[in-house]
Tab-separated table of C-alpha atoms and ligand atoms in Angstrom:
chain	number	residue	atom	x	y	z
T	1	MET	CA	120.758	90.397	83.703
T	2	SER	CA	120.647	87.199	85.690
T	3	ALA	CA	119.535	83.905	84.210
T	4	HIS	CA	116.312	83.909	86.146
T	5	LEU	CA	115.256	87.243	84.719
T	6	ALA	CA	115.670	86.048	81.143
T	7	ILE	CA	112.659	85.324	79.006
T	8	ASP	CA	113.421	84.755	75.347
T	9	ALA	CA	111.393	87.254	73.378
T	10	ASP	CA	112.396	85.712	70.125
T	11	THR	CA	112.257	81.969	70.769
T	12	PRO	CA	110.364	80.551	67.837
T	13	PRO	CA	107.067	79.191	69.091
T	14	PRO	CA	107.373	75.487	69.705
T	15	SER	CA	105.023	73.140	67.921
T	16	VAL	CA	102.993	72.929	71.147
T	17	ALA	CA	101.864	76.577	70.897
T	18	ASP	CA	98.187	77.313	70.438
T	19	ASP	CA	97.421	80.890	69.377
T	20	GLY	CA	100.994	81.782	70.281
T	21	VAL	CA	100.646	80.518	73.878
T	22	TRP	CA	102.141	77.460	75.534
T	23	LEU	CA	103.170	76.223	78.980
T	24	ARG	CA	106.799	75.845	79.981
T	25	CYS	CA	108.073	73.945	83.003
T	26	ILE	CA	110.201	76.194	85.206
T	27	GLU	CA	112.260	73.195	86.370
T	28	CYS	CA	113.090	71.100	83.283
T	29	GLY	CA	112.185	73.575	80.542
T	30	ALA	CA	109.835	71.184	78.730
T	31	ASP	CA	107.122	72.837	76.640
T	32	HIS	CA	103.526	71.631	76.775
T	33	PRO	CA	100.411	72.522	74.791
T	34	PRO	CA	98.233	74.912	76.790
T	35	PHE	CA	94.703	73.808	76.037
T	36	ASP	CA	94.847	70.116	74.986
T	37	ALA	CA	94.974	68.185	78.234
T	38	VAL	CA	94.300	69.875	81.556
T	39	ILE	CA	97.637	70.050	83.395
T	40	TYR	CA	98.716	72.064	86.419
T	41	ARG	CA	102.268	70.745	86.786
T	42	CYS	CA	104.864	69.417	84.359
T	43	PRO	CA	103.879	65.877	83.304
T	44	ASP	CA	107.616	65.094	82.995
T	45	CYS	CA	109.004	66.318	86.316
T	46	ASP	CA	106.119	67.748	88.383
T	47	GLY	CA	107.608	71.261	88.195
T	48	LEU	CA	105.501	74.434	88.180
T	49	LEU	CA	104.379	75.673	84.773
T	50	GLU	CA	104.258	79.178	83.366
T	51	ALA	CA	102.583	80.596	80.283
T	52	ARG	CA	104.913	81.573	77.450
T	53	TYR	CA	104.129	83.681	74.400
T	54	ASN	CA	105.636	84.107	70.972
T	55	HIS	CA	104.902	87.816	71.264
T	56	LEU	CA	105.729	90.111	74.161
T	57	PRO	CA	103.592	93.232	74.418
T	58	THR	CA	104.746	96.812	74.741
T	59	PHE	CA	102.940	99.535	76.685
T	60	ALA	CA	101.784	100.986	73.373
T	61	ASP	CA	99.705	97.818	72.788
T	62	PHE	CA	97.475	98.425	75.807
T	63	ASP	CA	94.035	99.916	75.408
T	64	GLY	CA	90.915	100.302	77.545
T	65	THR	CA	90.722	99.924	81.314
T	66	GLY	CA	91.033	97.211	83.967
T	67	VAL	CA	92.525	93.759	83.538
T	68	TRP	CA	91.512	93.485	79.869
T	69	ARG	CA	93.392	96.659	79.012
T	70	TYR	CA	96.336	94.227	79.102
T	71	ALA	CA	94.823	91.573	76.814
T	72	GLU	CA	97.967	91.607	74.666
T	73	ALA	CA	99.878	90.292	77.686
T	74	LEU	CA	97.314	87.573	78.462
T	75	PRO	CA	96.642	84.100	77.034
T	76	VAL	CA	93.152	85.006	75.778
T	77	ASP	CA	91.809	88.284	74.438
T	78	GLY	CA	88.781	88.545	76.690
T	79	GLY	CA	87.303	86.838	79.706
T	80	VAL	CA	84.453	86.231	82.081
T	81	SER	CA	84.488	89.780	83.409
T	82	ILE	CA	82.800	91.841	86.102
T	83	ASN	CA	85.080	94.851	85.611
T	84	GLU	CA	88.085	93.766	87.650
T	85	GLY	CA	91.307	95.752	87.931
T	86	ALA	CA	91.918	99.508	87.553
T	87	THR	CA	92.232	99.737	91.344
T	88	PRO	CA	93.332	102.974	93.004
T	89	LEU	CA	96.933	103.845	93.804
T	90	TYR	CA	96.515	106.011	96.898
T	91	GLU	CA	98.925	108.518	98.361
T	92	VAL	CA	99.315	108.190	102.130
T	93	PRO	CA	101.032	111.413	103.202
T	94	ARG	CA	100.948	110.774	106.950
T	95	LEU	CA	102.381	107.267	106.637
T	96	THR	CA	104.982	108.549	104.184
T	97	ASP	CA	106.121	111.164	106.723
T	98	GLU	CA	105.971	108.825	109.656
T	99	LEU	CA	108.039	106.169	107.875
T	100	GLY	CA	110.474	108.814	106.648
T	101	LEU	CA	110.357	107.791	103.013
T	102	GLU	CA	110.416	109.690	99.738
T	103	GLU	CA	107.042	108.269	98.722
T	104	VAL	CA	104.715	105.545	99.962
T	105	LEU	CA	101.753	104.569	97.802
T	106	VAL	CA	99.036	102.020	98.468
T	107	LYS	CA	97.684	99.928	95.619
T	108	HIS	CA	94.322	98.892	97.055
T	109	GLU	CA	93.322	95.604	95.521
T	110	GLY	CA	90.400	95.460	97.934
T	111	MET	CA	88.644	97.709	95.399
T	112	ASN	CA	88.140	94.827	92.964
T	113	PRO	CA	84.557	93.538	92.378
T	114	THR	CA	84.649	90.833	95.066
T	115	GLY	CA	87.032	92.812	97.263
T	116	SER	CA	90.383	91.168	96.560
T	117	PHE	CA	93.016	90.813	93.818
T	118	LYS	CA	91.846	87.227	93.266
T	119	ASP	CA	89.374	88.650	90.711
T	120	ARG	CA	92.227	89.480	88.328
T	121	GLY	CA	93.210	85.834	88.191
T	122	MET	CA	89.682	84.506	88.014
T	123	THR	CA	88.611	86.603	85.037
T	124	VAL	CA	91.345	84.815	83.054
T	125	GLY	CA	91.240	81.404	84.745
T	126	VAL	CA	87.470	80.941	84.567
T	127	GLU	CA	87.520	81.977	80.905
T	128	ILE	CA	90.110	79.280	80.179
T	129	ALA	CA	87.993	76.762	82.117
T	130	ALA	CA	84.953	77.656	80.028
T	131	ARG	CA	86.954	77.242	76.810
T	132	LEU	CA	88.307	73.890	78.015
T	133	GLY	CA	84.695	72.837	78.484
T	134	VAL	CA	85.058	71.753	82.119
T	135	GLU	CA	81.907	71.529	84.221
T	136	ARG	CA	83.008	71.930	87.790
T	137	LEU	CA	85.438	74.542	89.115
T	138	ALA	CA	87.091	74.114	92.475
T	139	CYS	CA	89.545	75.664	94.883
T	140	ALA	CA	90.909	75.369	98.362
T	141	SER	CA	90.774	78.748	100.031
T	142	THR	CA	91.433	80.826	103.102
T	143	GLY	CA	88.388	82.770	101.869
T	144	ASN	CA	89.069	85.248	99.096
T	145	THR	CA	89.782	82.718	96.366
T	146	SER	CA	86.460	81.037	97.160
T	147	ALA	CA	84.602	84.365	97.063
T	148	ALA	CA	86.116	85.267	93.693
T	149	LEU	CA	85.670	81.808	92.191
T	150	ALA	CA	82.054	81.676	93.379
T	151	ALA	CA	81.301	85.000	91.685
T	152	TYR	CA	83.161	84.331	88.419
T	153	GLY	CA	81.869	80.746	88.251
T	154	ALA	CA	78.331	82.054	88.708
T	155	ARG	CA	78.938	84.608	85.961
T	156	ALA	CA	80.098	81.820	83.629
T	157	GLY	CA	77.220	79.554	84.621
T	158	LEU	CA	79.564	76.848	85.953
T	159	GLU	CA	79.361	74.724	89.079
T	160	VAL	CA	81.729	75.787	91.895
T	161	LEU	CA	83.082	73.700	94.745
T	162	VAL	CA	85.137	75.309	97.517
T	163	LEU	CA	87.092	73.592	100.279
T	164	LEU	CA	87.644	75.731	103.347
T	165	PRO	CA	89.409	75.255	106.678
T	166	ALA	CA	86.545	75.019	109.197
T	167	GLY	CA	86.292	77.988	111.541
T	168	LYS	CA	89.179	79.888	109.922
T	169	VAL	CA	87.448	81.844	107.161
T	170	ALA	CA	86.439	85.476	107.756
T	171	ALA	CA	82.693	86.172	107.746
T	172	GLY	CA	82.544	88.395	104.661
T	173	LYS	CA	84.318	85.856	102.470
T	174	LEU	CA	82.113	82.964	103.563
T	175	ALA	CA	79.001	85.063	102.933
T	176	GLN	CA	80.169	85.811	99.391
T	177	ALA	CA	80.850	82.166	98.517
T	178	ALA	CA	77.450	81.258	99.949
T	179	LEU	CA	75.396	83.898	98.146
T	180	HIS	CA	77.082	83.318	94.806
T	181	GLY	CA	75.971	79.732	95.164
T	182	ALA	CA	79.176	77.751	95.607
T	183	ARG	CA	78.997	74.344	97.214
T	184	ILE	CA	80.996	74.930	100.420
T	185	LEU	CA	82.829	72.082	102.159
T	186	GLU	CA	84.344	72.889	105.560
T	187	LEU	CA	87.280	70.601	106.200
T	188	ASP	CA	88.587	69.729	109.590
T	189	GLY	CA	92.132	70.875	108.729
T	190	ASN	CA	94.111	73.939	107.671
T	191	PHE	CA	94.351	75.524	104.200
T	192	ASP	CA	97.252	73.307	103.180
T	193	ALA	CA	95.210	70.175	103.929
T	194	CYS	CA	92.314	71.577	101.846
T	195	LEU	CA	94.701	72.167	98.937
T	196	ASP	CA	96.079	68.624	99.177
T	197	VAL	CA	92.537	67.253	98.850
T	198	VAL	CA	91.382	69.482	96.001
T	199	ALA	CA	94.667	68.856	94.133
T	200	ASP	CA	93.903	65.107	94.349
T	201	LEU	CA	90.437	65.706	92.874
T	202	ALA	CA	91.951	67.843	90.107
T	203	ALA	CA	94.635	65.259	89.297
T	204	ALA	CA	91.797	62.738	88.785
T	205	ASP	CA	90.033	65.248	86.486
T	206	GLU	CA	87.053	65.483	88.849
T	207	VAL	CA	87.343	69.265	89.116
T	208	TYR	CA	89.149	72.125	87.339
T	209	LEU	CA	91.526	73.694	89.834
T	210	LEU	CA	91.646	77.478	90.219
T	211	ASN	CA	94.176	77.858	92.982
T	212	SER	CA	97.271	79.894	92.152
T	213	ILE	CA	99.130	76.781	91.002
T	214	ASN	CA	96.990	77.312	87.889
T	215	PRO	CA	99.401	79.208	85.606
T	216	PHE	CA	96.608	81.070	83.794
T	217	ARG	CA	95.335	82.617	87.000
T	218	LEU	CA	98.757	84.123	87.616
T	219	GLU	CA	98.723	85.654	84.150
T	220	GLY	CA	95.708	87.719	85.193
T	221	GLN	CA	97.460	88.776	88.385
T	222	LYS	CA	100.394	90.110	86.347
T	223	THR	CA	98.185	93.071	85.540
T	224	ILE	CA	98.731	94.428	89.070
T	225	GLY	CA	102.334	95.064	88.059
T	226	LEU	CA	101.398	96.538	84.693
T	227	GLU	CA	98.949	98.945	86.323
T	228	ILE	CA	101.427	100.002	88.984
T	229	LEU	CA	104.159	100.708	86.430
T	230	GLU	CA	101.889	102.594	84.047
T	231	VAL	CA	100.204	104.764	86.684
T	232	PHE	CA	103.393	105.382	88.660
T	233	ASP	CA	105.321	106.541	85.601
T	234	GLU	CA	102.493	108.787	84.480
T	235	ARG	CA	102.120	110.454	87.883
T	236	TYR	CA	105.612	110.482	89.360
T	237	GLY	CA	107.933	109.502	86.524
T	238	GLY	CA	110.051	106.375	86.491
T	239	VAL	CA	109.577	103.124	88.339
T	240	PRO	CA	108.989	102.461	92.056
T	241	ASP	CA	112.085	101.217	93.876
T	242	ARG	CA	110.187	98.582	95.780
T	243	ILE	CA	106.873	96.756	95.895
T	244	VAL	CA	105.897	95.318	99.276
T	245	LEU	CA	103.206	92.653	99.442
T	246	PRO	CA	101.713	90.069	101.765
T	247	VAL	CA	102.660	86.477	100.932
T	248	GLY	CA	100.479	83.406	101.321
T	249	ASN	CA	100.925	80.959	98.447
T	250	ALA	CA	103.271	83.491	96.814
T	251	GLY	CA	101.168	83.670	93.661
T	252	ASN	CA	101.239	87.454	93.474
T	253	THR	CA	104.975	87.568	94.111
T	254	SER	CA	105.434	85.126	91.226
T	255	ALA	CA	103.026	87.030	88.979
T	256	LEU	CA	104.768	90.370	89.580
T	257	TYR	CA	108.146	88.797	88.870
T	258	LYS	CA	106.841	87.377	85.609
T	259	CYS	CA	105.393	90.765	84.689
T	260	PHE	CA	108.823	92.371	85.165
T	261	ARG	CA	110.665	89.632	83.258
T	262	GLU	CA	108.365	90.015	80.279
T	263	LEU	CA	108.732	93.784	80.278
T	264	VAL	CA	112.521	93.452	80.457
T	265	ALA	CA	112.487	90.957	77.582
T	266	ALA	CA	110.273	93.283	75.555
T	267	GLY	CA	112.696	96.162	76.161
T	268	GLU	CA	110.027	98.081	78.095
T	269	LEU	CA	111.760	97.981	81.481
T	270	ASP	CA	115.449	98.505	82.230
T	271	PRO	CA	116.735	95.447	84.147
T	272	ASP	CA	118.388	97.839	86.619
T	273	ASP	CA	115.037	99.491	87.363
T	274	VAL	CA	113.060	96.359	88.291
T	275	PRO	CA	111.331	97.046	91.637
T	276	ALA	CA	112.643	95.047	94.591
T	277	LEU	CA	109.974	92.466	95.410
T	278	THR	CA	109.532	92.439	99.153
T	279	GLY	CA	107.378	89.734	100.698
T	280	VAL	CA	105.742	89.913	104.111
T	281	GLN	CA	104.379	87.015	106.159
T	282	ALA	CA	103.006	86.732	109.680
T	283	THR	CA	105.428	85.329	112.260
T	284	GLY	CA	102.977	82.468	112.814
T	285	ALA	CA	103.055	81.447	109.148
T	286	ALA	CA	106.437	82.384	107.689
T	287	PRO	CA	107.932	79.447	105.739
T	288	LEU	CA	108.963	81.667	102.821
T	289	VAL	CA	110.725	84.169	105.080
T	290	GLU	CA	112.526	81.227	106.653
T	291	ALA	CA	113.715	80.060	103.211
T	292	ILE	CA	114.900	83.554	102.225
T	293	ASP	CA	116.753	83.990	105.523
T	294	ALA	CA	118.400	80.580	105.165
T	295	GLY	CA	119.237	81.057	101.479
T	296	HIS	CA	117.265	77.935	100.521
T	297	ASP	CA	115.764	77.267	97.090
T	298	THR	CA	112.723	75.503	98.522
T	299	VAL	CA	110.476	76.079	101.516
T	300	THR	CA	109.941	73.619	104.319
T	301	ARG	CA	106.251	73.157	105.015
T	302	TRP	CA	105.064	74.409	108.402
T	303	ALA	CA	102.547	71.945	109.850
T	304	GLU	CA	101.081	74.439	112.323
T	305	VAL	CA	100.256	77.985	111.300
T	306	GLU	CA	98.416	80.739	113.150
T	307	THR	CA	97.784	84.442	112.577
T	308	ILE	CA	95.001	87.006	112.681
T	309	ALA	CA	95.749	87.514	108.976
T	310	THR	CA	93.744	84.452	107.899
T	311	ALA	CA	94.311	85.109	104.178
T	312	ILE	CA	98.012	84.349	104.625
T	313	ARG	CA	97.629	81.581	107.183
T	314	ILE	CA	99.489	79.185	104.881
T	315	GLY	CA	102.283	76.774	105.754
T	316	ASN	CA	103.219	75.458	102.308
T	317	PRO	CA	103.382	78.243	99.671
T	318	VAL	CA	102.794	76.345	96.410
T	319	ASN	CA	104.466	78.971	94.233
T	320	ALA	CA	107.660	79.177	96.285
T	321	ALA	CA	109.805	77.890	93.403
T	322	LYS	CA	108.674	80.871	91.309
T	323	ALA	CA	108.664	83.457	94.082
T	324	LEU	CA	112.030	82.791	95.755
T	325	PRO	CA	114.034	83.664	92.614
T	326	GLY	CA	111.725	86.639	92.100
T	327	ILE	CA	112.575	88.069	95.497
T	328	ARG	CA	116.297	87.359	95.162
T	329	GLU	CA	116.820	88.429	91.548
T	330	THR	CA	115.048	91.750	92.029
T	331	GLY	CA	117.133	92.583	95.106
T	332	GLY	CA	114.132	92.248	97.377
T	333	THR	CA	113.762	90.538	100.709
T	334	ALA	CA	111.178	88.932	102.974
T	335	ILE	CA	110.213	89.673	106.558
T	336	ALA	CA	107.827	88.318	109.160
T	337	VAL	CA	105.628	90.623	111.262
T	338	SER	CA	103.635	90.042	114.437
T	339	ASP	CA	99.852	90.107	114.609
T	340	GLU	CA	100.186	93.246	116.763
T	341	GLY	CA	102.221	94.895	114.015
T	342	ILE	CA	99.600	93.886	111.454
T	343	THR	CA	96.756	95.316	113.526
T	344	ALA	CA	98.683	98.550	114.107
T	345	ALA	CA	99.274	98.905	110.356
T	346	GLN	CA	95.604	98.194	109.658
T	347	GLY	CA	94.779	101.090	111.995
T	348	ALA	CA	97.345	103.386	110.361
T	349	LEU	CA	95.820	102.720	106.939
T	350	ALA	CA	92.325	103.208	108.340
T	351	ARG	CA	93.360	106.641	109.657
T	352	GLU	CA	94.266	107.555	106.075
T	353	GLY	CA	90.778	106.452	105.016
T	354	ILE	CA	91.877	103.128	103.549
T	355	GLY	CA	90.025	100.100	104.885
T	356	VAL	CA	91.819	96.774	104.513
T	357	GLU	CA	91.618	93.290	105.973
T	358	PRO	CA	94.457	92.158	108.280
T	359	ALA	CA	96.531	90.228	105.683
T	360	SER	CA	96.636	93.342	103.519
T	361	ALA	CA	98.037	95.449	106.310
T	362	ALA	CA	100.985	93.055	106.557
T	363	SER	CA	102.564	94.927	103.641
T	364	VAL	CA	102.629	98.192	105.583
T	365	ALA	CA	103.686	96.431	108.805
T	366	GLY	CA	106.538	94.821	106.872
T	367	LEU	CA	107.629	98.127	105.360
T	368	ARG	CA	107.711	99.677	108.818
T	369	ALA	CA	109.796	96.800	110.185
T	370	LEU	CA	112.247	96.964	107.279
T	371	ARG	CA	112.536	100.733	107.639
T	372	ASN	CA	113.294	100.334	111.346
T	373	LYS	CA	115.976	97.785	110.511
T	374	GLY	CA	117.523	100.180	107.989
T	375	VAL	CA	116.886	97.798	105.070
T	376	VAL	CA	114.706	100.327	103.255
T	377	ASP	CA	116.430	103.634	102.475
T	378	ALA	CA	114.869	107.060	103.072
T	379	ASP	CA	115.088	107.987	99.386
T	380	GLU	CA	112.986	105.032	98.246
T	381	ARG	CA	109.648	105.283	96.500
T	382	VAL	CA	107.622	102.301	97.667
T	383	VAL	CA	104.307	100.772	96.644
T	384	CYS	CA	102.522	98.653	99.254
T	385	LEU	CA	99.939	96.215	97.979
T	386	THR	CA	96.805	95.926	100.078
T	387	THR	CA	95.191	92.737	98.898
T	388	GLY	CA	91.689	92.690	100.408
T	389	HIS	CA	88.912	94.986	101.622
T	390	LEU	CA	88.132	95.796	105.276
T	391	LEU	CA	84.617	94.335	104.993
T	392	LYS	CA	86.049	90.901	104.239
T	393	ASP	CA	86.771	90.473	107.926
T	394	PRO	CA	84.320	92.625	109.879
T	395	ASP	CA	85.133	90.887	113.154
T	396	ALA	CA	88.816	91.777	112.960
T	397	ALA	CA	87.936	95.364	112.011
T	398	ALA	CA	85.491	95.751	114.885
T	399	ALA	CA	87.961	94.293	117.375
T	400	ALA	CA	90.735	96.631	116.199
T	401	GLY	CA	88.555	99.748	116.054
T	402	THR	CA	86.705	101.978	118.483
T	403	ASP	CA	83.998	100.467	120.687
T	404	PRO	CA	80.354	101.503	120.306
T	405	GLU	CA	79.007	103.334	123.382
T	406	PRO	CA	75.427	102.550	124.396
T	407	VAL	CA	73.357	105.622	125.250
T	408	ALA	CA	69.702	106.529	125.753
T	409	ALA	CA	67.916	107.860	122.657
T	410	THR	CA	67.656	111.481	123.840
T	411	THR	CA	69.663	114.581	122.917
T	412	ASP	CA	70.411	115.273	126.588
T	413	ALA	CA	71.798	111.814	127.173
T	414	VAL	CA	73.998	112.050	124.064
T	415	ARG	CA	75.132	115.584	125.033
T	416	SER	CA	76.060	114.587	128.541
T	417	LEU	CA	77.986	111.559	127.274
T	418	LEU	CA	79.903	113.804	124.863
T	419	ALA	CA	80.693	116.204	127.750
T	420	ASP	CA	82.458	113.450	129.721
P	501	LIG	C1	95.183	85.391	98.603
P	501	LIG	C2	95.530	86.522	99.489
P	501	LIG	C3	96.854	86.794	99.869
P	501	LIG	C4	97.984	85.905	99.507
P	501	LIG	O1	98.374	86.016	98.181
P	501	LIG	P1	99.368	84.972	97.510
P	501	LIG	O2	99.353	85.335	96.094
P	501	LIG	O3	98.777	83.616	97.774
P	501	LIG	O4	100.686	85.116	98.173
P	501	LIG	C5	97.107	87.912	100.628
P	501	LIG	N1	96.114	88.719	101.038
P	501	LIG	C6	94.831	88.486	100.707
P	501	LIG	C7	93.784	89.413	101.214
P	501	LIG	C8	94.503	87.392	99.936
P	501	LIG	O5	93.222	87.168	99.624
P	502	LIG	ZN1	109.356	69.640	83.977
């Protein structure tokens, strides 16, 4: 097992642990108390933090359904919940045939309460915020984080502030943030600029930050991996060879990697069986793919980003330092796909009855591209993550779908149109 995959199951809890949980810097290894001061990065070296536990769970510990089935793997035993998780793992027989693979499955995270996987992180992160006693929650967002935070903040009775790139947020997501009562600021800049601003506010303790730099949010997102492994083994036996997912800030990639490392450390997953994490970005916003291709340990921020997949229109993935080793150490890869490829994949999923927003379809577009390049073998069993629901971006769906045909409101008129 490589160094990066190692998590010490039996490290005695450091004095900083609270309820068996603490935060460890991934760069310098310093341990910090989890709930004393509000920190998002290592106070010593500015590195990313991850939650550590003095107890690693086994599958036998899990009970119930949804995210909180996995409470034993989470920093708190219950959260601000609206029944997130337990999303379907769909078979897609036509896509499987067309791609010439042993098995392709779609884990549809659009089936979460607010329509994206962000709910899994928020049920944990907003709970922690409530326990910390903060008053105002905030995030920068391409849309789905703001929708989820608005809903979970409302549920917790806390004030929510969201910073969005003006004109670049899909209609469904904006409507959700609005109705759940968030204060919505539209900034004249892209997502990365919004995150810079909200991170400044958080550093000054003016808001509690719930972007994916928040290590507790990623703990909730680990449950995607736990669900996939449990359901896959039960239905098909064994472990999927590969998990393909869209990459924006690379929070999910990091969360899945952490899920696998903990399972390996707990003796629940053979290190040789860890699924290959395969990240997909749009060609107009592909800094992480660039870093993987170049063999770099850090990403270079892209100042200009553009893609129809607005949820991954991100030039500076904040979790790159966690995700790059995750992709490499699991034998995965990263690939960029065109907007045309994304729209085609969205249509292919729709023809199987699965409605997703454009960013979600990037996973399937990426799998197709990797299959064409011969990177993915025919005997692989692959899970594609679809991150958000079709109704998030109704404009993109309408543009990609069939056009309505105006017709007079009589049976004859309809019949003659159908006869054409
Ligand atoms: C947030 C989001 C992503 C990007 O996820 P990361 O964890 O930031 O890489 C992808 N797709 C959708 C629909 C999202 O909402
Ligand atoms: Zn550090």
